[in-house]
Short mmCIF file of C-alpha atoms in Angstrom, two decimals:
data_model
loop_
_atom_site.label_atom_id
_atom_site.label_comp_id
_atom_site.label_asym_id
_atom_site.label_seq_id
_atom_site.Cartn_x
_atom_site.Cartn_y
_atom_site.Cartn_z
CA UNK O 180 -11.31 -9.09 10.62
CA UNK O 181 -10.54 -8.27 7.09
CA UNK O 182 -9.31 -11.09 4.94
CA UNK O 183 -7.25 -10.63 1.51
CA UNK O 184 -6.42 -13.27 -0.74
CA UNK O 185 -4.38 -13.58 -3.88
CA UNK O 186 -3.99 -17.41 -4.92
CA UNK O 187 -1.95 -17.13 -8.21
CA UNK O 188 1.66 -16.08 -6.87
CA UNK O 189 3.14 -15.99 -10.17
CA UNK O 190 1.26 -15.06 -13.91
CA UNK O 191 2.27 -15.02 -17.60
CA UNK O 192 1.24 -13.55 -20.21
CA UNK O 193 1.76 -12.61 -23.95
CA UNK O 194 2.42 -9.06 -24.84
CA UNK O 195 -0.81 -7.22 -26.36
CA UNK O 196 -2.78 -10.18 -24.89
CA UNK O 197 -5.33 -9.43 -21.85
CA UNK O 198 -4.49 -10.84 -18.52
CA UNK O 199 -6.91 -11.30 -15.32
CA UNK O 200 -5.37 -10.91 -11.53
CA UNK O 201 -7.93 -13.08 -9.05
CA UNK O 202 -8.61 -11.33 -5.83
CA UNK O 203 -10.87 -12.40 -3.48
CA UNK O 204 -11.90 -10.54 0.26
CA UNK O 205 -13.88 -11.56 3.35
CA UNK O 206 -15.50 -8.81 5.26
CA UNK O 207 -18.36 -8.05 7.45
CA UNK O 208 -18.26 -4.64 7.03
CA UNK O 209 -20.98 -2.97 5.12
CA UNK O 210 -18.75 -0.58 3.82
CA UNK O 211 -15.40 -1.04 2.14
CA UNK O 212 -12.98 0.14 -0.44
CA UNK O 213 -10.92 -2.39 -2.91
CA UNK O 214 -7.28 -1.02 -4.29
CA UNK O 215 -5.32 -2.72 -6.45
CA UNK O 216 -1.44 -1.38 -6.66
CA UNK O 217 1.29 -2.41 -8.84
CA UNK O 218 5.11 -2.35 -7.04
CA UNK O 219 8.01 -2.82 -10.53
CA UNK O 220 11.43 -3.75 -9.02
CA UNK O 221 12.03 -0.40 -8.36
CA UNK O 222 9.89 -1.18 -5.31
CA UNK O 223 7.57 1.62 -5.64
CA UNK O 224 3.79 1.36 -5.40
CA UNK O 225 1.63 2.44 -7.78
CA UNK O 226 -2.10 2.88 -7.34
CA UNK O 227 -4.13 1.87 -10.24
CA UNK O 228 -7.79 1.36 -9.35
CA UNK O 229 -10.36 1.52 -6.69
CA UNK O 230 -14.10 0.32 -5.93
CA UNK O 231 -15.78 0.89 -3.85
CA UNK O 232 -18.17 -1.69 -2.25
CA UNK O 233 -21.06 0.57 -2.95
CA UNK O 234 -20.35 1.50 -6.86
CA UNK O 235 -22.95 -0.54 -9.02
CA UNK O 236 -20.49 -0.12 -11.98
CA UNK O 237 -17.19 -1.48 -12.63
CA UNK O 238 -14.44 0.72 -12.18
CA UNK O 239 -12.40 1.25 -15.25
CA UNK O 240 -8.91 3.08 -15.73
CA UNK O 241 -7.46 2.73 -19.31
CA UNK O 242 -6.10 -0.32 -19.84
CA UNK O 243 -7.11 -1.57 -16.37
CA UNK O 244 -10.67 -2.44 -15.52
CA UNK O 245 -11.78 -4.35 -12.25
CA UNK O 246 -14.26 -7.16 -12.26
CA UNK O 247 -16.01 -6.67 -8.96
CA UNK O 248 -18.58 -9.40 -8.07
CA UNK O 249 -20.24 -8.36 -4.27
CA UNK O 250 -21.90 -11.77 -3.84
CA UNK O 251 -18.58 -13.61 -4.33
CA UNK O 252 -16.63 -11.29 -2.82
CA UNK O 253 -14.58 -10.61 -5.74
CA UNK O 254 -12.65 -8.26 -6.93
CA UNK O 255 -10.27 -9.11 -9.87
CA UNK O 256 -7.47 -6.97 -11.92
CA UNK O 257 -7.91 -7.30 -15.76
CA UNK O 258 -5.37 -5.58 -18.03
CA UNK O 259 -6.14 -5.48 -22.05
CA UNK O 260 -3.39 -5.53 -24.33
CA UNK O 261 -0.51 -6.37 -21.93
CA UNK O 262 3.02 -4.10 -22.53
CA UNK O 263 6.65 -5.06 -21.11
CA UNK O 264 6.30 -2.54 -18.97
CA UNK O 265 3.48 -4.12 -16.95
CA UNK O 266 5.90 -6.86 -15.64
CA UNK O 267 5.32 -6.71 -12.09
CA UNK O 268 3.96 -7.76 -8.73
CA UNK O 269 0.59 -6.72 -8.29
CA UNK O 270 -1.12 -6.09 -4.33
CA UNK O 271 -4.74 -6.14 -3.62
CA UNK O 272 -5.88 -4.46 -0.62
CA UNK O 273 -9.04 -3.53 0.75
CA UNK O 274 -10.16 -1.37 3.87
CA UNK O 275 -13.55 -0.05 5.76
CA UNK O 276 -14.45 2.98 4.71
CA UNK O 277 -15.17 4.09 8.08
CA UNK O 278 -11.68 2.58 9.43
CA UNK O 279 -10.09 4.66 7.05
CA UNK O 280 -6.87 4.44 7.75
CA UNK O 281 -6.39 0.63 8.25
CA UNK O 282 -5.58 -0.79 4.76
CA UNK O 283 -4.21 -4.13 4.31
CA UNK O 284 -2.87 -5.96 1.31
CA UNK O 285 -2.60 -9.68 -0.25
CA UNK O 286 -0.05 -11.50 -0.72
CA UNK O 287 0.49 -10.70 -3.91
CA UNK O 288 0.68 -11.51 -7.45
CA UNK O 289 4.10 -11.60 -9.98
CA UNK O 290 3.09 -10.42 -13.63
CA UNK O 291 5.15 -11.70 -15.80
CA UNK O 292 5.01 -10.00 -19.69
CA UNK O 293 6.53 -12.11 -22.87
CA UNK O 294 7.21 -10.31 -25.66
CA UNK T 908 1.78 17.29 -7.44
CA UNK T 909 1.05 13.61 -6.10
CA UNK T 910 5.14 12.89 -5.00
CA UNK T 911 5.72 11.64 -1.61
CA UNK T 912 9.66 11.39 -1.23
CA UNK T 913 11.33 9.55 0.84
CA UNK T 914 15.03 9.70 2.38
CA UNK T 915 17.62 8.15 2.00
CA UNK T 916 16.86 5.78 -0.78
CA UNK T 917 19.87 3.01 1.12
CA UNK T 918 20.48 3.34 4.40
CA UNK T 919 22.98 0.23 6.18
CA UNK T 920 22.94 0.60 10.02
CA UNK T 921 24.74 -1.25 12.80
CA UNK T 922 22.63 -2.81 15.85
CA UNK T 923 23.91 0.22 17.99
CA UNK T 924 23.15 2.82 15.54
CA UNK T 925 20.71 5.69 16.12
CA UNK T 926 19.17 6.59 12.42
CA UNK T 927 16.09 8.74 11.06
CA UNK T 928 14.23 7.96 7.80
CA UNK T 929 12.01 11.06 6.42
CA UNK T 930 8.91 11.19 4.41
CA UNK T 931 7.74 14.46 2.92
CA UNK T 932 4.45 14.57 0.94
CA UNK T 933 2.68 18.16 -0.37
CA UNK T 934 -0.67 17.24 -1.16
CA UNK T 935 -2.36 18.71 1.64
CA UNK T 936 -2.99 14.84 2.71
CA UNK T 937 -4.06 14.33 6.70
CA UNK T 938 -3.51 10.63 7.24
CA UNK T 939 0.23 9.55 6.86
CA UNK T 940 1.56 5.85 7.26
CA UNK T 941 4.79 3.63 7.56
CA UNK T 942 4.70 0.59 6.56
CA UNK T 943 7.27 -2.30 6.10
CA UNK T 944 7.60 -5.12 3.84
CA UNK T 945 10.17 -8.08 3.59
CA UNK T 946 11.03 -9.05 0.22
CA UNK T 947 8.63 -11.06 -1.71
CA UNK T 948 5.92 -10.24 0.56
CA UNK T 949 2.99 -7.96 1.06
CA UNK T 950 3.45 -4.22 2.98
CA UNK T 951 2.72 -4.69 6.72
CA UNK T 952 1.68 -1.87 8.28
CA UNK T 953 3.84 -0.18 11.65
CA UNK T 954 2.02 3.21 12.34
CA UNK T 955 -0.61 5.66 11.18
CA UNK T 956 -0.70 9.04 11.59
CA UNK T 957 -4.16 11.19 11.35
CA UNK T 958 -4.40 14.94 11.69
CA UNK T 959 -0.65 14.19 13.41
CA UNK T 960 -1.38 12.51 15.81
CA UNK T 961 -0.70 8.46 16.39
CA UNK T 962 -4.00 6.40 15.54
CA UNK T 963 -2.79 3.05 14.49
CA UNK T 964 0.31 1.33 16.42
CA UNK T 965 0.63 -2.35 15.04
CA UNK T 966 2.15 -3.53 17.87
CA UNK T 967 5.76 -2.57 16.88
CA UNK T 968 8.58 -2.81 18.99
CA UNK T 969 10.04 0.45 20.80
CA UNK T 970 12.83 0.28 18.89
CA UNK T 971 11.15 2.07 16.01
CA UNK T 972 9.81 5.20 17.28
CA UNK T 973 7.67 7.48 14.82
CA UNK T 974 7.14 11.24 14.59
CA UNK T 975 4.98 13.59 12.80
CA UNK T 976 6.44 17.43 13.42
CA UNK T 977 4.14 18.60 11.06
CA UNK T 978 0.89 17.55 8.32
CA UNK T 979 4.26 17.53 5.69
CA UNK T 980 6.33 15.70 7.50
CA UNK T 981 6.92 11.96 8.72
CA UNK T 982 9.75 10.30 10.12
CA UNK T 983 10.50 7.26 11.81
CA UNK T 984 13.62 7.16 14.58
CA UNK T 985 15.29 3.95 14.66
CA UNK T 986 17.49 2.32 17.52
CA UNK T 987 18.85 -0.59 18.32
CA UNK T 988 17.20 -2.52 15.67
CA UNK T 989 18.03 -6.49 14.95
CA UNK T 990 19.27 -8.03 11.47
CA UNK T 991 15.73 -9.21 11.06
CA UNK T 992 14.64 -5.62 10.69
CA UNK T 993 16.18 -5.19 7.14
CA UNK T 994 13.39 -4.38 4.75
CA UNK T 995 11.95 -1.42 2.47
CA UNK T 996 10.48 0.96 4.25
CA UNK T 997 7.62 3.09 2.69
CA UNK T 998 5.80 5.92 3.58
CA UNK T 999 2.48 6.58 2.13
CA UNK T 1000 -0.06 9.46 2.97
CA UNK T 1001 -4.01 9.66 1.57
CA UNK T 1002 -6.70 11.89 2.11
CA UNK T 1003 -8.46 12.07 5.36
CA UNK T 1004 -12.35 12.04 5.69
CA UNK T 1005 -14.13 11.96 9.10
CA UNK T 1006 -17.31 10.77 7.06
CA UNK T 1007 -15.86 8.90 4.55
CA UNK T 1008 -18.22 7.95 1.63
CA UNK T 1009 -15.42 6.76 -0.99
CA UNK T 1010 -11.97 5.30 0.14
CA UNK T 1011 -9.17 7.19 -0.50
CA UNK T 1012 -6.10 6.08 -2.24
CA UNK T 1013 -2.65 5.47 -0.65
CA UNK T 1014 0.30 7.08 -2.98
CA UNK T 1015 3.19 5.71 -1.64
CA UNK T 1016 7.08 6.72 -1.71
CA UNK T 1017 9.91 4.96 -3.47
CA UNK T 1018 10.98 3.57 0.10
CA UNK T 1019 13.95 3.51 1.95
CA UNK T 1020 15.97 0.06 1.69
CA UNK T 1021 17.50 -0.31 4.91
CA UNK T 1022 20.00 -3.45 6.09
CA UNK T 1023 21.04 -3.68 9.54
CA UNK T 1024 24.76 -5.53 9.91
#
């Protein structure tokens, strides 16, 4: 069974300052995809990165890049130069790539952005 | 376009209502999904739809009952549901691969906040 944890429920930061999300997964599948997705109050969520378990690079999408470390079965959110606007709560998730359909999220972490 | 929508945005139900909440996407996406989540927690998923037809059923009580008339279209028929059922509802859809060799992303609706008095 997949396992995704998020141990920082709630994180602060400065605006313009860069910020890192902790993730962590347990798995015994060979092959999996990591997701991180950002829900504002709104309560929509937004996807903002994948990696998959296979990629040898880290994936990078402007301001957010994701530190993925196989051997510690890691897979954190950083964001560079922090706006208002990035105040939110932030999911994890990971799934098999051959399960396709079966995604399942962390618990969670709240981004908080100080101006 | 990358817009799933998703009606009504409120929706407050009595115990002996019989409601419908819709999900439209136009992405050409296979694999459609409900999920729910309680406030301050993560999504859970309820049901999975691949190709239209039912793949994943979490175990969810007959009182939610969904429906997939079409690769467009999801809905999810609700009856008889409990106070504790009150959450946002969101419906997400992704590509579908039967030899996946890179996950696809989930884009997700804006939800449907539904309280049952």
């Amino acid at each position: 069974a997949q396992k995704i944890t998020q141990t920082q429920p709630g994180m602060f930061v400065q605006e313009k300052e860069a910020v890192t999300l902790d993730c962590t997964y347990d798995t015994s599948d060979q092959s999996y995809g990591l997701f991180w997705y950002k829900q504002p109050s709104s309560g929509e969520m937004i996807f903002l990165i994948y990696q998959g378990s296979y990629d040898e690079q880290n994936a990078t999408e402007g301001r957010y890049s994701l530190n993925f470390q196989k051997a510690r079965k890691s897979a954190n959110l950083v964001i560079s130069a922090s706006q208002l606007g990035d105040s939110a709560m932030y999911f994890c998730a990971m799934r098999d790539l051959y399960n396709n359909n079966d995604m399942r999220f962390g618990a969670g972490t709240r981004l908080t952005v100080k101006p | 376009d990358t817009e799933v929508t998703q009606t009504p945005k409120h929706l407050v139900m009595g115990m002996t209502n019989k409601k419908s909440l819709k999900c439209e996407q136009h992405m050409g996406h296979r694999a459609m999904y409900w999920y729910k989540q309680k406030a301050k927690k993560p999504p859970e998923l309820m049901f999975v739809y691949s190709y239209e037809k039912l793949s994943i059923n979490e175990s969810v009580p007959s009182r939610f009952s969904p429906e997939c008339p079409n690769s467009s279209l999801l809905n999810l028929h609700l009856h008889a549901l409990q106070p504790e059922d009150s959450a946002l509802y969101l419906c997400a859809s992704s590509q579908e691969d039967r030899h996946p060799t890179t996950g696809y992303e989930q884009y997700f609706g804006p939800g449907t906040r539904l309280t049952v008095t």
